[in-house]
Short mmCIF file of N, CA and C in Angstrom, two decimals:
data_model
loop_
_atom_site.label_atom_id
_atom_site.label_comp_id
_atom_site.label_asym_id
_atom_site.label_seq_id
_atom_site.Cartn_x
_atom_site.Cartn_y
_atom_site.Cartn_z
N UNK A 1 -15.88 94.48 -126.18
CA UNK A 1 -15.01 94.96 -125.12
C UNK A 1 -14.75 96.45 -125.33
N UNK A 2 -14.80 97.22 -124.26
CA UNK A 2 -14.51 98.65 -124.32
C UNK A 2 -13.66 99.02 -123.13
N UNK A 3 -12.69 99.88 -123.35
CA UNK A 3 -11.85 100.39 -122.28
C UNK A 3 -12.20 101.85 -122.02
N UNK A 4 -12.25 102.21 -120.75
CA UNK A 4 -12.65 103.56 -120.34
C UNK A 4 -11.55 104.20 -119.51
N UNK A 5 -11.21 105.44 -119.84
CA UNK A 5 -10.18 106.16 -119.10
C UNK A 5 -10.70 107.55 -118.77
N UNK A 6 -10.88 107.81 -117.47
CA UNK A 6 -11.35 109.12 -117.02
C UNK A 6 -10.20 110.09 -116.83
N UNK A 7 -10.51 111.37 -116.92
CA UNK A 7 -9.54 112.42 -116.64
C UNK A 7 -10.30 113.67 -116.25
N UNK A 8 -9.57 114.64 -115.71
CA UNK A 8 -10.17 115.92 -115.40
C UNK A 8 -10.41 116.20 -113.94
N UNK A 9 -10.23 115.20 -113.10
CA UNK A 9 -10.43 115.42 -111.68
C UNK A 9 -9.37 116.37 -111.12
N UNK A 10 -9.77 117.13 -110.10
CA UNK A 10 -8.85 118.12 -109.54
C UNK A 10 -9.38 118.60 -108.21
N UNK A 11 -8.58 119.44 -107.57
CA UNK A 11 -9.00 120.16 -106.37
C UNK A 11 -9.55 121.51 -106.82
N UNK A 12 -10.77 121.83 -106.37
CA UNK A 12 -11.42 123.06 -106.79
C UNK A 12 -12.16 123.65 -105.60
N UNK A 13 -12.31 124.95 -105.59
CA UNK A 13 -13.04 125.61 -104.52
C UNK A 13 -14.54 125.49 -104.73
N UNK A 14 -15.27 125.54 -103.64
CA UNK A 14 -16.73 125.52 -103.73
C UNK A 14 -17.21 126.66 -104.63
N UNK A 15 -18.18 126.34 -105.47
CA UNK A 15 -18.69 127.30 -106.44
C UNK A 15 -18.01 127.23 -107.78
N UNK A 16 -16.91 126.50 -107.85
CA UNK A 16 -16.17 126.39 -109.09
C UNK A 16 -16.74 125.34 -110.02
N UNK A 17 -16.03 125.14 -111.13
CA UNK A 17 -16.48 124.21 -112.19
C UNK A 17 -15.34 123.28 -112.59
N UNK A 18 -15.71 122.12 -113.06
CA UNK A 18 -14.78 121.15 -113.64
C UNK A 18 -15.48 120.43 -114.76
N UNK A 19 -14.70 119.96 -115.71
CA UNK A 19 -15.25 119.07 -116.73
C UNK A 19 -14.46 117.77 -116.71
N UNK A 20 -15.16 116.70 -116.45
CA UNK A 20 -14.56 115.37 -116.50
C UNK A 20 -14.72 114.79 -117.90
N UNK A 21 -13.74 114.03 -118.32
CA UNK A 21 -13.79 113.33 -119.61
C UNK A 21 -13.60 111.84 -119.39
N UNK A 22 -14.17 111.08 -120.27
CA UNK A 22 -14.01 109.62 -120.25
C UNK A 22 -13.80 109.17 -121.69
N UNK A 23 -12.57 108.80 -122.00
CA UNK A 23 -12.23 108.34 -123.34
C UNK A 23 -12.51 106.85 -123.45
N UNK A 24 -13.25 106.49 -124.49
CA UNK A 24 -13.63 105.10 -124.69
C UNK A 24 -12.95 104.55 -125.92
N UNK A 25 -12.41 103.36 -125.80
CA UNK A 25 -11.82 102.69 -126.94
C UNK A 25 -12.53 101.35 -127.11
N UNK A 26 -12.47 100.83 -128.30
CA UNK A 26 -13.14 99.57 -128.54
C UNK A 26 -14.13 99.69 -129.68
N UNK A 27 -15.29 99.15 -129.48
CA UNK A 27 -16.25 99.06 -130.56
C UNK A 27 -17.11 100.32 -130.68
N UNK A 28 -18.11 100.26 -131.47
CA UNK A 28 -18.92 101.41 -131.84
C UNK A 28 -19.43 102.14 -130.60
N UNK A 29 -19.02 103.39 -130.47
CA UNK A 29 -19.33 104.18 -129.28
C UNK A 29 -20.83 104.33 -129.08
N UNK A 30 -21.55 104.53 -130.16
CA UNK A 30 -23.00 104.75 -130.03
C UNK A 30 -23.74 103.49 -129.62
N UNK A 31 -23.05 102.36 -129.64
CA UNK A 31 -23.68 101.12 -129.21
C UNK A 31 -23.64 100.91 -127.70
N UNK A 32 -23.19 101.94 -126.98
CA UNK A 32 -23.06 101.83 -125.53
C UNK A 32 -23.81 102.96 -124.84
N UNK A 33 -24.67 102.58 -123.93
CA UNK A 33 -25.20 103.56 -122.98
C UNK A 33 -24.11 103.81 -121.95
N UNK A 34 -24.05 105.06 -121.45
CA UNK A 34 -22.97 105.40 -120.54
C UNK A 34 -23.49 106.19 -119.35
N UNK A 35 -22.69 106.15 -118.29
CA UNK A 35 -23.09 106.86 -117.09
C UNK A 35 -21.90 107.30 -116.27
N UNK A 36 -22.18 108.20 -115.36
CA UNK A 36 -21.20 108.64 -114.36
C UNK A 36 -21.73 108.24 -112.98
N UNK A 37 -20.82 107.73 -112.19
CA UNK A 37 -21.11 107.39 -110.80
C UNK A 37 -20.02 108.00 -109.93
N UNK A 38 -20.27 108.09 -108.63
CA UNK A 38 -19.24 108.64 -107.75
C UNK A 38 -19.27 107.90 -106.41
N UNK A 39 -18.11 107.90 -105.77
CA UNK A 39 -18.00 107.29 -104.45
C UNK A 39 -17.24 108.24 -103.53
N UNK A 40 -17.95 108.74 -102.54
CA UNK A 40 -17.35 109.62 -101.56
C UNK A 40 -16.69 108.78 -100.47
N UNK A 41 -15.74 109.36 -99.75
CA UNK A 41 -15.06 108.62 -98.68
C UNK A 41 -16.06 108.06 -97.67
N UNK A 42 -15.96 106.77 -97.42
CA UNK A 42 -16.82 106.13 -96.43
C UNK A 42 -18.23 105.88 -96.88
N UNK A 43 -18.52 106.13 -98.15
CA UNK A 43 -19.88 105.93 -98.66
C UNK A 43 -19.89 104.96 -99.83
N UNK A 44 -21.07 104.47 -100.15
CA UNK A 44 -21.21 103.58 -101.29
C UNK A 44 -21.21 104.40 -102.59
N UNK A 45 -20.86 103.72 -103.67
CA UNK A 45 -20.90 104.37 -104.96
C UNK A 45 -22.35 104.69 -105.33
N UNK A 46 -22.56 105.87 -105.92
CA UNK A 46 -23.91 106.31 -106.24
C UNK A 46 -23.98 106.85 -107.67
N UNK A 47 -25.18 106.80 -108.19
CA UNK A 47 -25.47 107.29 -109.53
C UNK A 47 -25.37 108.81 -109.58
N UNK A 48 -24.80 109.33 -110.67
CA UNK A 48 -24.72 110.76 -110.89
C UNK A 48 -25.52 111.16 -112.13
N UNK A 49 -25.20 110.54 -113.27
CA UNK A 49 -25.87 110.92 -114.51
C UNK A 49 -25.74 109.79 -115.52
N UNK A 50 -26.66 109.74 -116.47
CA UNK A 50 -26.64 108.72 -117.51
C UNK A 50 -27.08 109.31 -118.83
N UNK A 51 -26.66 108.67 -119.92
CA UNK A 51 -27.00 109.13 -121.26
C UNK A 51 -27.15 107.93 -122.17
N UNK A 52 -28.07 108.03 -123.11
CA UNK A 52 -28.26 106.90 -124.02
C UNK A 52 -27.22 106.92 -125.14
N UNK A 53 -27.25 105.90 -125.97
CA UNK A 53 -26.19 105.70 -126.95
C UNK A 53 -26.05 106.81 -127.98
N UNK A 54 -27.15 107.45 -128.32
CA UNK A 54 -27.10 108.50 -129.33
C UNK A 54 -27.13 109.90 -128.70
N UNK A 55 -27.10 109.96 -127.38
CA UNK A 55 -27.01 111.24 -126.70
C UNK A 55 -28.27 112.05 -126.68
N UNK A 56 -29.40 111.43 -126.93
CA UNK A 56 -30.66 112.18 -127.01
C UNK A 56 -31.42 112.24 -125.70
N UNK A 57 -31.08 111.36 -124.77
CA UNK A 57 -31.81 111.31 -123.49
C UNK A 57 -30.80 111.23 -122.35
N UNK A 58 -31.05 112.01 -121.32
CA UNK A 58 -30.17 112.03 -120.15
C UNK A 58 -31.00 111.90 -118.88
N UNK A 59 -30.33 111.53 -117.81
CA UNK A 59 -30.96 111.42 -116.50
C UNK A 59 -29.93 111.83 -115.45
N UNK A 60 -30.42 112.45 -114.37
CA UNK A 60 -29.53 112.95 -113.34
C UNK A 60 -30.04 112.60 -111.95
N UNK A 61 -29.11 112.42 -111.04
CA UNK A 61 -29.48 112.32 -109.63
C UNK A 61 -30.00 113.67 -109.17
N UNK A 62 -30.93 113.65 -108.26
CA UNK A 62 -31.52 114.90 -107.76
C UNK A 62 -30.45 115.83 -107.19
N UNK A 63 -29.43 115.25 -106.60
CA UNK A 63 -28.40 116.06 -105.94
C UNK A 63 -27.56 116.88 -106.91
N UNK A 64 -27.57 116.52 -108.19
CA UNK A 64 -26.74 117.24 -109.16
C UNK A 64 -27.57 117.91 -110.25
N UNK A 65 -28.85 117.68 -110.25
CA UNK A 65 -29.71 118.22 -111.30
C UNK A 65 -29.63 119.75 -111.31
N UNK A 66 -29.45 120.29 -112.50
CA UNK A 66 -29.33 121.74 -112.65
C UNK A 66 -27.91 122.26 -112.50
N UNK A 67 -27.01 121.41 -112.01
CA UNK A 67 -25.60 121.82 -111.85
C UNK A 67 -24.66 121.04 -112.77
N UNK A 68 -24.98 119.77 -113.01
CA UNK A 68 -24.13 118.91 -113.83
C UNK A 68 -24.80 118.65 -115.17
N UNK A 69 -23.97 118.47 -116.20
CA UNK A 69 -24.47 118.13 -117.53
C UNK A 69 -23.64 117.00 -118.11
N UNK A 70 -24.31 115.93 -118.48
CA UNK A 70 -23.63 114.81 -119.15
C UNK A 70 -23.80 114.97 -120.65
N UNK A 71 -22.75 114.65 -121.38
CA UNK A 71 -22.82 114.72 -122.85
C UNK A 71 -21.82 113.74 -123.42
N UNK A 72 -21.93 113.51 -124.72
CA UNK A 72 -21.02 112.59 -125.38
C UNK A 72 -20.71 113.09 -126.78
N UNK A 73 -19.51 112.82 -127.22
CA UNK A 73 -19.05 113.22 -128.55
C UNK A 73 -18.65 111.95 -129.29
N UNK A 74 -19.49 111.52 -130.22
CA UNK A 74 -19.21 110.27 -130.92
C UNK A 74 -17.98 110.37 -131.81
N UNK A 75 -17.70 111.55 -132.34
CA UNK A 75 -16.52 111.71 -133.19
C UNK A 75 -15.23 111.50 -132.41
N UNK A 76 -15.29 111.80 -131.10
CA UNK A 76 -14.10 111.66 -130.26
C UNK A 76 -14.18 110.45 -129.34
N UNK A 77 -15.28 109.70 -129.42
CA UNK A 77 -15.47 108.55 -128.52
C UNK A 77 -15.26 108.94 -127.07
N UNK A 78 -15.86 110.06 -126.68
CA UNK A 78 -15.62 110.61 -125.35
C UNK A 78 -16.93 111.01 -124.68
N UNK A 79 -17.01 110.68 -123.41
CA UNK A 79 -18.11 111.06 -122.54
C UNK A 79 -17.63 112.20 -121.66
N UNK A 80 -18.52 113.15 -121.38
CA UNK A 80 -18.16 114.29 -120.55
C UNK A 80 -19.14 114.44 -119.38
N UNK A 81 -18.63 115.08 -118.34
CA UNK A 81 -19.49 115.53 -117.24
C UNK A 81 -19.06 116.94 -116.88
N UNK A 82 -19.87 117.91 -117.26
CA UNK A 82 -19.63 119.30 -116.89
C UNK A 82 -20.24 119.53 -115.53
N UNK A 83 -19.41 119.95 -114.59
CA UNK A 83 -19.87 120.15 -113.21
C UNK A 83 -19.71 121.61 -112.83
N UNK A 84 -20.82 122.27 -112.55
CA UNK A 84 -20.82 123.67 -112.15
C UNK A 84 -21.34 123.82 -110.73
N UNK A 85 -21.09 124.96 -110.15
CA UNK A 85 -21.55 125.26 -108.78
C UNK A 85 -21.21 124.12 -107.83
N UNK A 86 -19.98 123.70 -107.87
CA UNK A 86 -19.56 122.55 -107.07
C UNK A 86 -19.65 122.84 -105.58
N UNK A 87 -19.99 121.79 -104.84
CA UNK A 87 -20.13 121.87 -103.40
C UNK A 87 -19.18 120.88 -102.74
N UNK A 88 -18.83 121.09 -101.48
CA UNK A 88 -17.98 120.10 -100.79
C UNK A 88 -18.57 118.70 -100.83
N UNK A 89 -19.89 118.59 -100.82
CA UNK A 89 -20.54 117.26 -100.88
C UNK A 89 -20.31 116.55 -102.21
N UNK A 90 -19.80 117.26 -103.21
CA UNK A 90 -19.50 116.62 -104.50
C UNK A 90 -18.13 115.94 -104.47
N UNK A 91 -17.39 116.09 -103.39
CA UNK A 91 -16.09 115.45 -103.27
C UNK A 91 -16.24 113.93 -103.34
N UNK A 92 -15.53 113.31 -104.29
CA UNK A 92 -15.66 111.87 -104.50
C UNK A 92 -14.70 111.45 -105.61
N UNK A 93 -14.57 110.15 -105.75
CA UNK A 93 -13.95 109.59 -106.95
C UNK A 93 -15.07 109.36 -107.95
N UNK A 94 -14.90 109.88 -109.14
CA UNK A 94 -15.92 109.79 -110.18
C UNK A 94 -15.52 108.72 -111.19
N UNK A 95 -16.48 107.85 -111.50
CA UNK A 95 -16.26 106.75 -112.42
C UNK A 95 -17.19 106.87 -113.62
N UNK A 96 -16.68 106.60 -114.80
CA UNK A 96 -17.58 106.43 -115.93
C UNK A 96 -17.81 104.94 -116.16
N UNK A 97 -18.94 104.63 -116.73
CA UNK A 97 -19.34 103.25 -116.94
C UNK A 97 -20.04 103.13 -118.29
N UNK A 98 -20.00 101.94 -118.86
CA UNK A 98 -20.62 101.71 -120.15
C UNK A 98 -21.24 100.32 -120.19
N UNK A 99 -22.24 100.19 -121.00
CA UNK A 99 -22.82 98.88 -121.27
C UNK A 99 -23.37 98.87 -122.69
N UNK A 100 -23.30 97.74 -123.33
CA UNK A 100 -23.86 97.58 -124.65
C UNK A 100 -25.37 97.75 -124.56
N UNK A 101 -25.94 98.50 -125.52
CA UNK A 101 -27.36 98.79 -125.42
C UNK A 101 -27.91 99.21 -126.78
N UNK A 102 -29.21 99.08 -126.93
CA UNK A 102 -29.85 99.71 -128.08
C UNK A 102 -29.73 101.22 -127.90
N UNK A 103 -29.72 102.00 -128.98
CA UNK A 103 -29.35 103.42 -128.90
C UNK A 103 -30.23 104.29 -128.02
N UNK A 104 -31.47 103.90 -127.76
CA UNK A 104 -32.40 104.80 -127.09
C UNK A 104 -32.41 104.66 -125.57
N UNK A 105 -31.79 103.64 -125.03
CA UNK A 105 -31.91 103.37 -123.61
C UNK A 105 -30.75 103.94 -122.80
N UNK A 106 -31.06 104.33 -121.55
CA UNK A 106 -30.03 104.68 -120.59
C UNK A 106 -30.31 103.90 -119.31
N UNK A 107 -29.32 103.88 -118.42
CA UNK A 107 -29.42 103.05 -117.22
C UNK A 107 -28.90 103.84 -116.02
N UNK A 108 -29.61 103.75 -114.89
CA UNK A 108 -29.19 104.47 -113.70
C UNK A 108 -28.70 103.53 -112.61
N UNK A 109 -28.87 102.24 -112.80
CA UNK A 109 -28.43 101.27 -111.80
C UNK A 109 -27.02 100.80 -112.15
N UNK A 110 -26.11 100.92 -111.21
CA UNK A 110 -24.72 100.56 -111.51
C UNK A 110 -24.58 99.09 -111.84
N UNK A 111 -25.49 98.27 -111.37
CA UNK A 111 -25.42 96.83 -111.68
C UNK A 111 -25.73 96.54 -113.15
N UNK A 112 -26.26 97.52 -113.86
CA UNK A 112 -26.56 97.34 -115.28
C UNK A 112 -25.34 97.57 -116.16
N UNK A 113 -24.27 98.09 -115.56
CA UNK A 113 -23.07 98.40 -116.34
C UNK A 113 -22.02 97.32 -116.16
N UNK A 114 -21.31 97.01 -117.23
CA UNK A 114 -20.29 95.98 -117.13
C UNK A 114 -18.89 96.46 -117.50
N UNK A 115 -18.75 97.72 -117.87
CA UNK A 115 -17.44 98.28 -118.13
C UNK A 115 -17.26 99.54 -117.28
N UNK A 116 -16.10 99.63 -116.63
CA UNK A 116 -15.83 100.73 -115.71
C UNK A 116 -14.44 101.29 -115.94
N UNK A 117 -14.32 102.60 -115.74
CA UNK A 117 -13.01 103.21 -115.72
C UNK A 117 -12.37 103.08 -114.35
N UNK A 118 -11.18 103.63 -114.24
CA UNK A 118 -10.41 103.51 -112.99
C UNK A 118 -10.76 104.62 -112.00
N UNK A 119 -11.47 105.64 -112.46
CA UNK A 119 -11.89 106.73 -111.58
C UNK A 119 -10.97 107.93 -111.63
N UNK A 120 -11.55 109.09 -111.36
CA UNK A 120 -10.78 110.33 -111.27
C UNK A 120 -11.29 111.08 -110.04
N UNK A 121 -10.37 111.63 -109.26
CA UNK A 121 -10.73 112.21 -107.96
C UNK A 121 -11.08 113.68 -108.10
N UNK A 122 -12.20 114.04 -107.52
CA UNK A 122 -12.64 115.43 -107.43
C UNK A 122 -12.73 115.82 -105.97
N UNK A 123 -12.04 116.89 -105.62
CA UNK A 123 -12.08 117.39 -104.25
C UNK A 123 -12.54 118.84 -104.28
N UNK A 124 -13.60 119.13 -103.55
CA UNK A 124 -14.15 120.47 -103.50
C UNK A 124 -13.92 121.03 -102.10
N UNK A 125 -13.16 122.09 -102.03
CA UNK A 125 -12.85 122.69 -100.73
C UNK A 125 -13.85 123.79 -100.41
N UNK A 126 -14.12 123.96 -99.14
CA UNK A 126 -15.11 124.97 -98.71
C UNK A 126 -14.44 126.31 -98.46
#
């Protein structure tokens, strides 16, 4: 069992930056592949970024590639999403997710995750 708590969401102007955090409690942090997903108003939740258990491999949605960076700090049991060059289309509630996994794998399908945070809201104004 793992509990996830996101933070860092805010209102920001287009072109600005934010860093989201996801604090994980529970069992061995490196035993979980993790990801970020987002849900914009009136839209389905979508994949943003994923990282494997040891932080050596990442994957990004095309819409955020080159602007967002996912990372994890095992000493702090925390997942991060650095978001730069934000656009109004990035406005959404952002969720972190985790699933038990061998250290080398990551997952981009939300159905592969069984632990979710409560979400943190990001609003990008034009």
